C-alpha cells in the first residue's frame, strides 16, 4: 500500500469526525456546569466533577483543526481558494446563529452593545482583551475568531513546516507543546483579566495548538508516528481530563490537555489509515461529529433559553439537561442541513472544505 503522502487524495479519517462529538459534548457539559441550572450544592458538585474540565474541548478542536487542514491539503492549492472554502465552511452558520442570539438577548432585555455585536459578527472579538467583547453575543463564537486567524496564516505556515526534516517533526511537536506551557508562565506578569485573555483567548498564543496539530498530521502522513495506539491514547486523555482540577489553573486551561489530545488525534488517524478497528467510526458517532460544529454554535444559547423557560423544580438541572441536549442536537441538525452544507456547496466552488 502506498503511503498516504503519495496518494492524490488523502484517505478520510472518520474516527476524527467521531471524536469531534465527544469534544463538543464536553463543552456542552461545561456550560451546564457554569450555566446556573441548579441551586443544589450536591448537584453542582456532581456537574463539576464530570464537566469542570469540559472547556478542554476547545484545545481539542484547535489541535484537530491543524491536523485535518494539513491532512486534506494538496500541493498547488492556492491561498485564495483555501480561504474561500474555510469562510464558506464556518461564516454562514456563524452569522445565522449570531444574529439569532443577538435578537434573543435583545428580547430578554440583555442587548449586546454595538462594539461587541459588530466585532463578533465579523469574528474579530478574540483580539480585544475585554470580556464584554470576546464573550459578548454567542459566547462560543470567540473560538471561531481564533480559527479565522489560523486560517489566515495556514497557507504561509504549511510550507514552512513541510521544510522540517521528517526526523525532526517529533521534536518540533514537543517544542510546540512546550510553548503551551510557557504561555501561562508569561501571563504571570499581567493583570489577572489580561492574563486570562492571553492564555485562553488570544489567537497568537492559541495558534501553538493549531501548529501542533499540523506537525502531527505531517508525522502521520509520512508514516513517522510511533506513539501509542488508540486504546492507550484514550486512557491517557481520560486520566488527563480527570486530573485537570488538580493542576495549576492556568496550565490546566490549555497546556495540560494539548499534548494528550495530540496523541489521541494521531492515534485515531493512524487507526483509520491502517484500517484498524475503531469504535469512533460508528455511524451514529460520525453523524454526531458531522453536526458538531453546528451543535457547538447552538448549544449554549439553547441551555440558557431552556434554563430560563423551565420553571424551577427539584429536578430542574435534570430537566434542563434532558431538554437542552436533544433540542440542541435537533437545532444543530437543522443548521447543518439548511445552512452549513448548502452554503458550503454554493460558496466553496464545488469542493467542500475539510471538517
Tab-separated table of C-alpha atoms in Angstrom:
chain	number	residue	atom	x	y	z
A	1	UNK	CA	0.000	0.000	0.000
A	2	UNK	CA	1.384	3.400	-0.949
A	3	UNK	CA	1.947	5.831	1.912
A	4	UNK	CA	-0.756	8.466	2.362
A	5	UNK	CA	1.536	11.273	1.200
A	6	UNK	CA	1.942	9.567	-2.148
A	7	UNK	CA	-1.755	9.452	-2.934
A	8	UNK	CA	-3.528	12.128	-4.900
A	9	UNK	CA	-6.141	12.434	-2.196
A	10	UNK	CA	-5.543	11.661	1.461
A	11	UNK	CA	-7.864	8.989	2.898
A	12	UNK	CA	-10.787	10.065	5.035
A	13	UNK	CA	-10.413	9.942	8.801
A	14	UNK	CA	-13.874	9.129	10.174
A	15	UNK	CA	-12.506	8.398	13.657
A	16	UNK	CA	-11.572	12.059	13.962
A	17	UNK	CA	-15.110	13.000	12.977
A	18	UNK	CA	-16.412	10.734	15.730
A	19	UNK	CA	-14.053	12.306	18.239
A	20	UNK	CA	-15.449	15.735	17.442
A	21	UNK	CA	-18.728	14.825	19.112
A	22	UNK	CA	-17.087	13.948	22.421
A	23	UNK	CA	-15.255	17.275	22.445
A	24	UNK	CA	-18.438	19.188	21.630
A	25	UNK	CA	-20.357	17.287	24.314
A	26	UNK	CA	-17.657	18.106	26.885
A	27	UNK	CA	-18.083	21.809	26.128
A	28	UNK	CA	-21.862	21.368	26.403
A	29	UNK	CA	-21.367	19.823	29.836
A	30	UNK	CA	-19.059	22.644	30.891
A	31	UNK	CA	-21.755	25.181	30.078
A	32	UNK	CA	-24.265	23.129	32.040
A	33	UNK	CA	-21.851	23.348	34.972
A	34	UNK	CA	-21.367	27.115	34.618
A	35	UNK	CA	-24.885	27.951	33.429
A	36	UNK	CA	-26.618	28.285	36.786
A	37	UNK	CA	-29.028	25.422	36.167
A	38	UNK	CA	-29.123	24.299	39.798
A	39	UNK	CA	-29.196	25.742	43.287
A	40	UNK	CA	-28.437	22.390	44.887
A	41	UNK	CA	-24.803	22.130	46.122
A	42	UNK	CA	-24.728	18.365	45.610
A	43	UNK	CA	-25.874	18.603	42.010
A	44	UNK	CA	-23.409	21.393	41.340
A	45	UNK	CA	-20.591	19.295	42.814
A	46	UNK	CA	-21.594	16.403	40.565
A	47	UNK	CA	-21.617	18.621	37.473
A	48	UNK	CA	-18.237	19.999	38.497
A	49	UNK	CA	-16.759	16.543	38.981
A	50	UNK	CA	-17.858	15.479	35.493
A	51	UNK	CA	-17.660	18.681	33.465
A	52	UNK	CA	-15.437	21.264	35.175
A	53	UNK	CA	-12.713	20.340	32.658
A	54	UNK	CA	-15.149	20.294	29.746
A	55	UNK	CA	-13.815	23.514	28.274
A	56	UNK	CA	-10.769	21.474	27.231
A	57	UNK	CA	-12.854	20.529	24.204
A	58	UNK	CA	-11.676	23.827	22.724
A	59	UNK	CA	-7.950	22.879	22.760
A	60	UNK	CA	-9.000	19.597	21.162
A	61	UNK	CA	-10.714	21.449	18.321
A	62	UNK	CA	-7.699	23.708	17.776
A	63	UNK	CA	-5.287	20.760	17.549
A	64	UNK	CA	-7.762	18.874	15.360
A	65	UNK	CA	-8.158	21.853	13.042
A	66	UNK	CA	-4.424	21.968	12.326
A	67	UNK	CA	-4.382	18.204	11.829
A	68	UNK	CA	-7.335	17.999	9.430
A	69	UNK	CA	-6.422	21.015	7.313
A	70	UNK	CA	-2.870	19.738	6.847
A	71	UNK	CA	-4.090	16.225	6.128
A	72	UNK	CA	-6.511	17.382	3.436
A	73	UNK	CA	-4.183	19.938	1.829
A	74	UNK	CA	-2.980	19.335	-1.700
A	75	UNK	CA	0.143	20.580	-3.470
A	76	UNK	CA	-0.609	23.632	-5.558
A	77	UNK	CA	-3.679	24.627	-3.572
A	78	UNK	CA	-3.953	28.405	-3.787
A	79	UNK	CA	-4.370	30.564	-0.708
A	80	UNK	CA	-7.455	32.366	-2.001
A	81	UNK	CA	-9.189	29.077	-2.787
A	82	UNK	CA	-8.378	27.793	0.689
A	83	UNK	CA	-9.639	30.952	2.392
A	84	UNK	CA	-12.848	30.868	0.369
A	85	UNK	CA	-13.527	27.250	1.348
A	86	UNK	CA	-12.883	27.898	5.022
A	87	UNK	CA	-15.084	31.008	5.039
A	88	UNK	CA	-17.819	29.025	3.306
A	89	UNK	CA	-17.477	26.344	5.964
A	90	UNK	CA	-17.970	28.479	9.073
A	91	UNK	CA	-19.126	32.025	8.297
A	92	UNK	CA	-22.738	31.450	7.146
A	93	UNK	CA	-23.654	29.288	10.160
A	94	UNK	CA	-21.920	31.743	12.470
A	95	UNK	CA	-23.794	34.712	11.021
A	96	UNK	CA	-27.165	32.986	11.306
A	97	UNK	CA	-26.624	31.956	14.933
A	98	UNK	CA	-25.023	35.282	15.841
A	99	UNK	CA	-27.998	37.288	14.588
A	100	UNK	CA	-30.443	34.875	16.244
A	101	UNK	CA	-28.668	35.120	19.603
A	102	UNK	CA	-28.471	38.928	19.438
A	103	UNK	CA	-32.211	39.010	18.766
A	104	UNK	CA	-32.969	36.682	21.688
A	105	UNK	CA	-30.766	38.707	24.039
A	106	UNK	CA	-32.492	41.903	22.967
A	107	UNK	CA	-35.932	40.403	23.622
A	108	UNK	CA	-34.695	39.232	27.032
A	109	UNK	CA	-33.585	42.768	27.890
A	110	UNK	CA	-29.873	41.923	27.675
A	111	UNK	CA	-28.992	43.609	24.387
A	112	UNK	CA	-25.324	43.449	23.374
A	113	UNK	CA	-23.529	46.786	22.932
A	114	UNK	CA	-22.721	47.816	19.334
A	115	UNK	CA	-18.964	47.312	19.662
A	116	UNK	CA	-19.080	43.661	20.780
A	117	UNK	CA	-22.013	42.968	18.437
A	118	UNK	CA	-20.170	44.195	15.353
A	119	UNK	CA	-16.751	42.763	16.240
A	120	UNK	CA	-18.310	39.389	16.987
A	121	UNK	CA	-20.294	39.368	13.766
A	122	UNK	CA	-17.028	39.782	11.825
A	123	UNK	CA	-15.195	37.301	14.119
A	124	UNK	CA	-12.692	39.828	15.443
A	125	UNK	CA	-13.678	39.596	19.109
A	126	UNK	CA	-10.796	37.423	20.302
A	127	UNK	CA	-8.321	40.205	19.557
A	128	UNK	CA	-9.863	42.500	22.187
A	129	UNK	CA	-8.692	41.813	25.781
A	130	UNK	CA	-12.115	42.704	27.102
A	131	UNK	CA	-14.660	40.123	28.274
A	132	UNK	CA	-17.580	42.173	27.018
A	133	UNK	CA	-16.121	41.710	23.535
A	134	UNK	CA	-14.790	38.139	23.432
A	135	UNK	CA	-17.703	36.686	25.423
A	136	UNK	CA	-20.376	39.009	24.054
A	137	UNK	CA	-23.253	37.694	21.955
A	138	UNK	CA	-22.975	33.977	21.216
A	139	UNK	CA	-20.121	33.251	23.606
A	140	UNK	CA	-18.655	30.102	21.936
A	141	UNK	CA	-18.004	32.110	18.768
A	142	UNK	CA	-14.828	33.551	20.293
A	143	UNK	CA	-13.042	30.353	19.268
A	144	UNK	CA	-14.102	30.922	15.648
A	145	UNK	CA	-12.312	34.255	15.856
A	146	UNK	CA	-9.158	32.274	16.644
A	147	UNK	CA	-9.883	29.810	13.857
A	148	UNK	CA	-10.136	32.635	11.329
A	149	UNK	CA	-6.687	33.808	12.415
A	150	UNK	CA	-5.348	30.268	11.996
A	151	UNK	CA	-6.841	30.059	8.507
A	152	UNK	CA	-5.229	33.373	7.607
A	153	UNK	CA	-1.714	32.091	8.299
A	154	UNK	CA	-2.169	28.451	7.262
A	155	UNK	CA	-1.078	28.912	3.610
A	156	UNK	CA	2.096	30.588	4.884
A	157	UNK	CA	2.751	28.230	7.787
A	158	UNK	CA	2.288	24.922	5.971
A	159	UNK	CA	5.213	25.349	3.528
A	160	UNK	CA	7.484	26.249	6.454
A	161	UNK	CA	6.530	23.146	8.426
A	162	UNK	CA	6.893	20.953	5.343
A	163	UNK	CA	10.535	22.013	5.137
A	164	UNK	CA	11.259	20.462	8.529
A	165	UNK	CA	13.088	17.142	8.071
A	166	UNK	CA	10.842	14.212	8.894
A	167	UNK	CA	13.092	13.013	11.693
A	168	UNK	CA	12.676	16.368	13.442
A	169	UNK	CA	8.886	16.584	13.354
A	170	UNK	CA	8.538	14.885	16.735
A	171	UNK	CA	10.969	17.369	18.259
A	172	UNK	CA	9.053	20.225	16.647
A	173	UNK	CA	5.785	18.902	18.081
A	174	UNK	CA	7.362	18.646	21.517
A	175	UNK	CA	8.591	22.215	21.201
A	176	UNK	CA	5.131	23.486	20.305
A	177	UNK	CA	3.598	21.661	23.259
A	178	UNK	CA	6.312	23.112	25.489
A	179	UNK	CA	5.288	26.514	24.144
A	180	UNK	CA	1.779	25.998	25.513
A	181	UNK	CA	3.394	25.569	28.936
A	182	UNK	CA	5.474	28.728	28.551
A	183	UNK	CA	2.383	30.852	27.848
A	184	UNK	CA	0.821	30.627	31.355
A	185	UNK	CA	4.170	31.474	32.959
A	186	UNK	CA	4.494	34.548	30.749
A	187	UNK	CA	0.996	35.569	31.840
A	188	UNK	CA	2.224	35.892	35.441
A	189	UNK	CA	3.410	39.432	34.719
A	190	UNK	CA	-0.060	40.518	33.558
A	191	UNK	CA	-3.159	41.632	35.439
A	192	UNK	CA	-5.482	38.710	36.068
A	193	UNK	CA	-8.054	39.625	33.408
A	194	UNK	CA	-5.370	40.205	30.766
A	195	UNK	CA	-3.574	37.012	31.777
A	196	UNK	CA	-6.778	35.017	31.266
A	197	UNK	CA	-7.244	36.542	27.823
A	198	UNK	CA	-3.580	35.924	26.942
A	199	UNK	CA	-3.705	32.231	27.859
A	200	UNK	CA	-7.241	31.289	26.847
A	201	UNK	CA	-8.429	33.735	24.166
A	202	UNK	CA	-5.522	35.419	22.329
A	203	UNK	CA	-5.281	33.943	18.796
A	204	UNK	CA	-1.471	34.198	18.704
A	205	UNK	CA	-0.911	32.027	21.785
A	206	UNK	CA	-3.707	29.621	20.787
A	207	UNK	CA	-2.010	29.137	17.409
A	208	UNK	CA	0.514	26.885	19.172
A	209	UNK	CA	-2.167	24.180	19.406
A	210	UNK	CA	-3.084	24.636	15.752
A	211	UNK	CA	0.557	24.292	14.691
A	212	UNK	CA	0.905	21.235	16.943
A	213	UNK	CA	-1.935	19.597	15.030
A	214	UNK	CA	-0.212	20.439	11.757
A	215	UNK	CA	3.012	18.703	12.776
A	216	UNK	CA	1.045	15.670	13.961
A	217	UNK	CA	-0.589	15.462	10.535
A	218	UNK	CA	2.785	15.577	8.812
A	219	UNK	CA	4.093	12.767	11.023
A	220	UNK	CA	1.097	10.563	10.299
A	221	UNK	CA	1.228	11.380	6.590
A	222	UNK	CA	4.879	10.378	6.408
A	223	UNK	CA	4.346	7.226	8.456
A	224	UNK	CA	6.547	8.535	11.266
A	225	UNK	CA	4.042	8.351	14.118
A	226	UNK	CA	5.340	5.888	16.723
A	227	UNK	CA	3.100	6.822	19.624
A	228	UNK	CA	0.647	4.608	21.492
A	229	UNK	CA	-2.374	3.063	19.835
A	230	UNK	CA	-5.934	4.265	20.193
A	231	UNK	CA	-6.873	2.420	23.443
A	232	UNK	CA	-3.822	3.724	25.321
A	233	UNK	CA	-4.338	7.230	23.903
A	234	UNK	CA	-7.957	7.247	25.102
A	235	UNK	CA	-6.871	6.250	28.605
A	236	UNK	CA	-4.200	8.964	28.579
A	237	UNK	CA	-6.769	11.627	27.676
A	238	UNK	CA	-9.266	10.405	30.278
A	239	UNK	CA	-6.606	10.500	33.014
A	240	UNK	CA	-5.518	13.982	31.945
A	241	UNK	CA	-9.146	15.146	31.868
A	242	UNK	CA	-9.851	13.775	35.338
A	243	UNK	CA	-6.780	15.471	36.799
A	244	UNK	CA	-7.300	18.935	35.308
A	245	UNK	CA	-8.837	20.225	38.592
A	246	UNK	CA	-5.639	19.192	40.397
A	247	UNK	CA	-3.370	21.198	38.105
A	248	UNK	CA	-2.322	24.833	38.378
A	249	UNK	CA	-5.306	26.586	36.842
A	250	UNK	CA	-3.580	28.491	34.078
A	251	UNK	CA	-1.722	25.371	32.954
A	252	UNK	CA	-4.943	23.375	33.118
A	253	UNK	CA	-6.697	25.661	30.663
A	254	UNK	CA	-4.602	24.579	27.661
A	255	UNK	CA	-1.198	23.013	28.284
A	256	UNK	CA	-2.278	20.030	30.393
A	257	UNK	CA	-4.588	18.642	27.719
A	258	UNK	CA	-2.941	19.782	24.472
A	259	UNK	CA	-0.287	17.055	24.481
A	260	UNK	CA	-2.664	14.158	25.276
A	261	UNK	CA	-5.081	15.456	22.655
A	262	UNK	CA	-2.322	15.472	20.036
A	263	UNK	CA	-1.508	11.850	20.919
A	264	UNK	CA	-5.184	10.847	20.702
A	265	UNK	CA	-5.688	12.570	17.356
A	266	UNK	CA	-2.570	10.942	15.913
A	267	UNK	CA	-3.618	7.525	17.226
A	268	UNK	CA	-7.145	7.821	15.813
A	269	UNK	CA	-5.866	8.987	12.421
A	270	UNK	CA	-3.322	6.159	12.314
A	271	UNK	CA	-6.036	3.627	13.139
A	272	UNK	CA	-8.023	4.849	10.132
A	273	UNK	CA	-5.038	4.895	7.789
A	274	UNK	CA	-4.056	1.358	8.779
A	275	UNK	CA	-7.700	0.252	8.747
A	276	UNK	CA	-7.544	-0.923	12.336
A	277	UNK	CA	-10.650	-1.369	14.429
A	278	UNK	CA	-12.012	1.903	15.829
A	279	UNK	CA	-15.348	2.334	17.651
A	280	UNK	CA	-15.101	6.016	16.771
A	281	UNK	CA	-16.180	5.086	13.233
A	282	UNK	CA	-19.640	4.011	14.385
A	283	UNK	CA	-22.201	5.671	12.083
A	284	UNK	CA	-24.018	7.433	14.931
A	285	UNK	CA	-20.753	8.965	16.185
A	286	UNK	CA	-19.728	10.037	12.699
A	287	UNK	CA	-23.150	11.645	12.185
A	288	UNK	CA	-22.934	13.462	15.514
A	289	UNK	CA	-19.410	14.538	14.613
A	290	UNK	CA	-20.631	15.925	11.306
A	291	UNK	CA	-23.146	18.189	13.054
A	292	UNK	CA	-20.773	19.012	15.936
A	293	UNK	CA	-19.804	22.421	14.540
A	294	UNK	CA	-23.443	23.459	14.364
A	295	UNK	CA	-24.020	21.906	17.795
A	296	UNK	CA	-21.135	23.933	19.191
A	297	UNK	CA	-22.719	27.133	17.868
A	298	UNK	CA	-26.206	26.493	19.225
A	299	UNK	CA	-25.596	24.625	22.472
A	300	UNK	CA	-25.019	27.494	24.915
A	301	UNK	CA	-27.943	29.686	23.833
A	302	UNK	CA	-30.089	26.539	23.924
A	303	UNK	CA	-29.052	25.821	27.520
A	304	UNK	CA	-29.706	29.437	28.505
A	305	UNK	CA	-33.114	29.504	26.810
A	306	UNK	CA	-34.257	26.198	28.316
A	307	UNK	CA	-32.972	27.207	31.747
A	308	UNK	CA	-34.936	30.452	31.520
A	309	UNK	CA	-38.163	28.905	30.218
A	310	UNK	CA	-38.436	25.923	32.556
A	311	UNK	CA	-39.715	26.763	35.994
A	312	UNK	CA	-37.547	25.886	38.980
A	313	UNK	CA	-38.318	22.406	40.315
A	314	UNK	CA	-36.366	19.959	42.491
A	315	UNK	CA	-35.310	18.190	39.277
A	316	UNK	CA	-34.578	21.413	37.373
A	317	UNK	CA	-30.990	20.511	36.443
A	318	UNK	CA	-32.042	17.128	35.085
A	319	UNK	CA	-34.942	18.644	33.151
A	320	UNK	CA	-32.703	21.309	31.626
A	321	UNK	CA	-30.165	18.696	30.574
A	322	UNK	CA	-32.715	16.270	29.134
A	323	UNK	CA	-34.427	19.094	27.256
A	324	UNK	CA	-31.444	21.148	26.103
A	325	UNK	CA	-29.365	18.258	24.788
A	326	UNK	CA	-31.853	16.803	22.282
A	327	UNK	CA	-33.078	20.283	21.374
A	328	UNK	CA	-29.512	21.418	20.651
A	329	UNK	CA	-28.922	18.294	18.548
A	330	UNK	CA	-32.128	18.992	16.600
A	331	UNK	CA	-31.206	22.637	16.046
A	332	UNK	CA	-27.689	21.599	15.049
A	333	UNK	CA	-29.044	19.134	12.506
A	334	UNK	CA	-31.289	21.831	11.037
A	335	UNK	CA	-28.451	24.369	10.906
A	336	UNK	CA	-26.157	21.775	9.326
A	337	UNK	CA	-28.698	20.732	6.685
A	338	UNK	CA	-30.272	24.096	5.894
A	339	UNK	CA	-27.332	26.491	6.233
A	340	UNK	CA	-23.929	24.874	6.683
A	341	UNK	CA	-23.926	22.356	3.830
A	342	UNK	CA	-25.857	24.407	1.233
A	343	UNK	CA	-23.715	27.485	1.866
A	344	UNK	CA	-20.569	25.402	1.654
A	345	UNK	CA	-21.583	23.935	-1.687
A	346	UNK	CA	-22.590	27.334	-3.013
A	347	UNK	CA	-19.579	29.329	-1.852
A	348	UNK	CA	-16.698	26.863	-1.914
A	349	UNK	CA	-16.553	26.490	-5.664
A	350	UNK	CA	-17.773	22.906	-5.672
A	351	UNK	CA	-15.175	21.498	-3.289
A	352	UNK	CA	-16.356	21.190	0.309
A	353	UNK	CA	-13.813	22.259	2.875
A	354	UNK	CA	-12.262	19.894	5.394
A	355	UNK	CA	-14.079	19.460	8.632
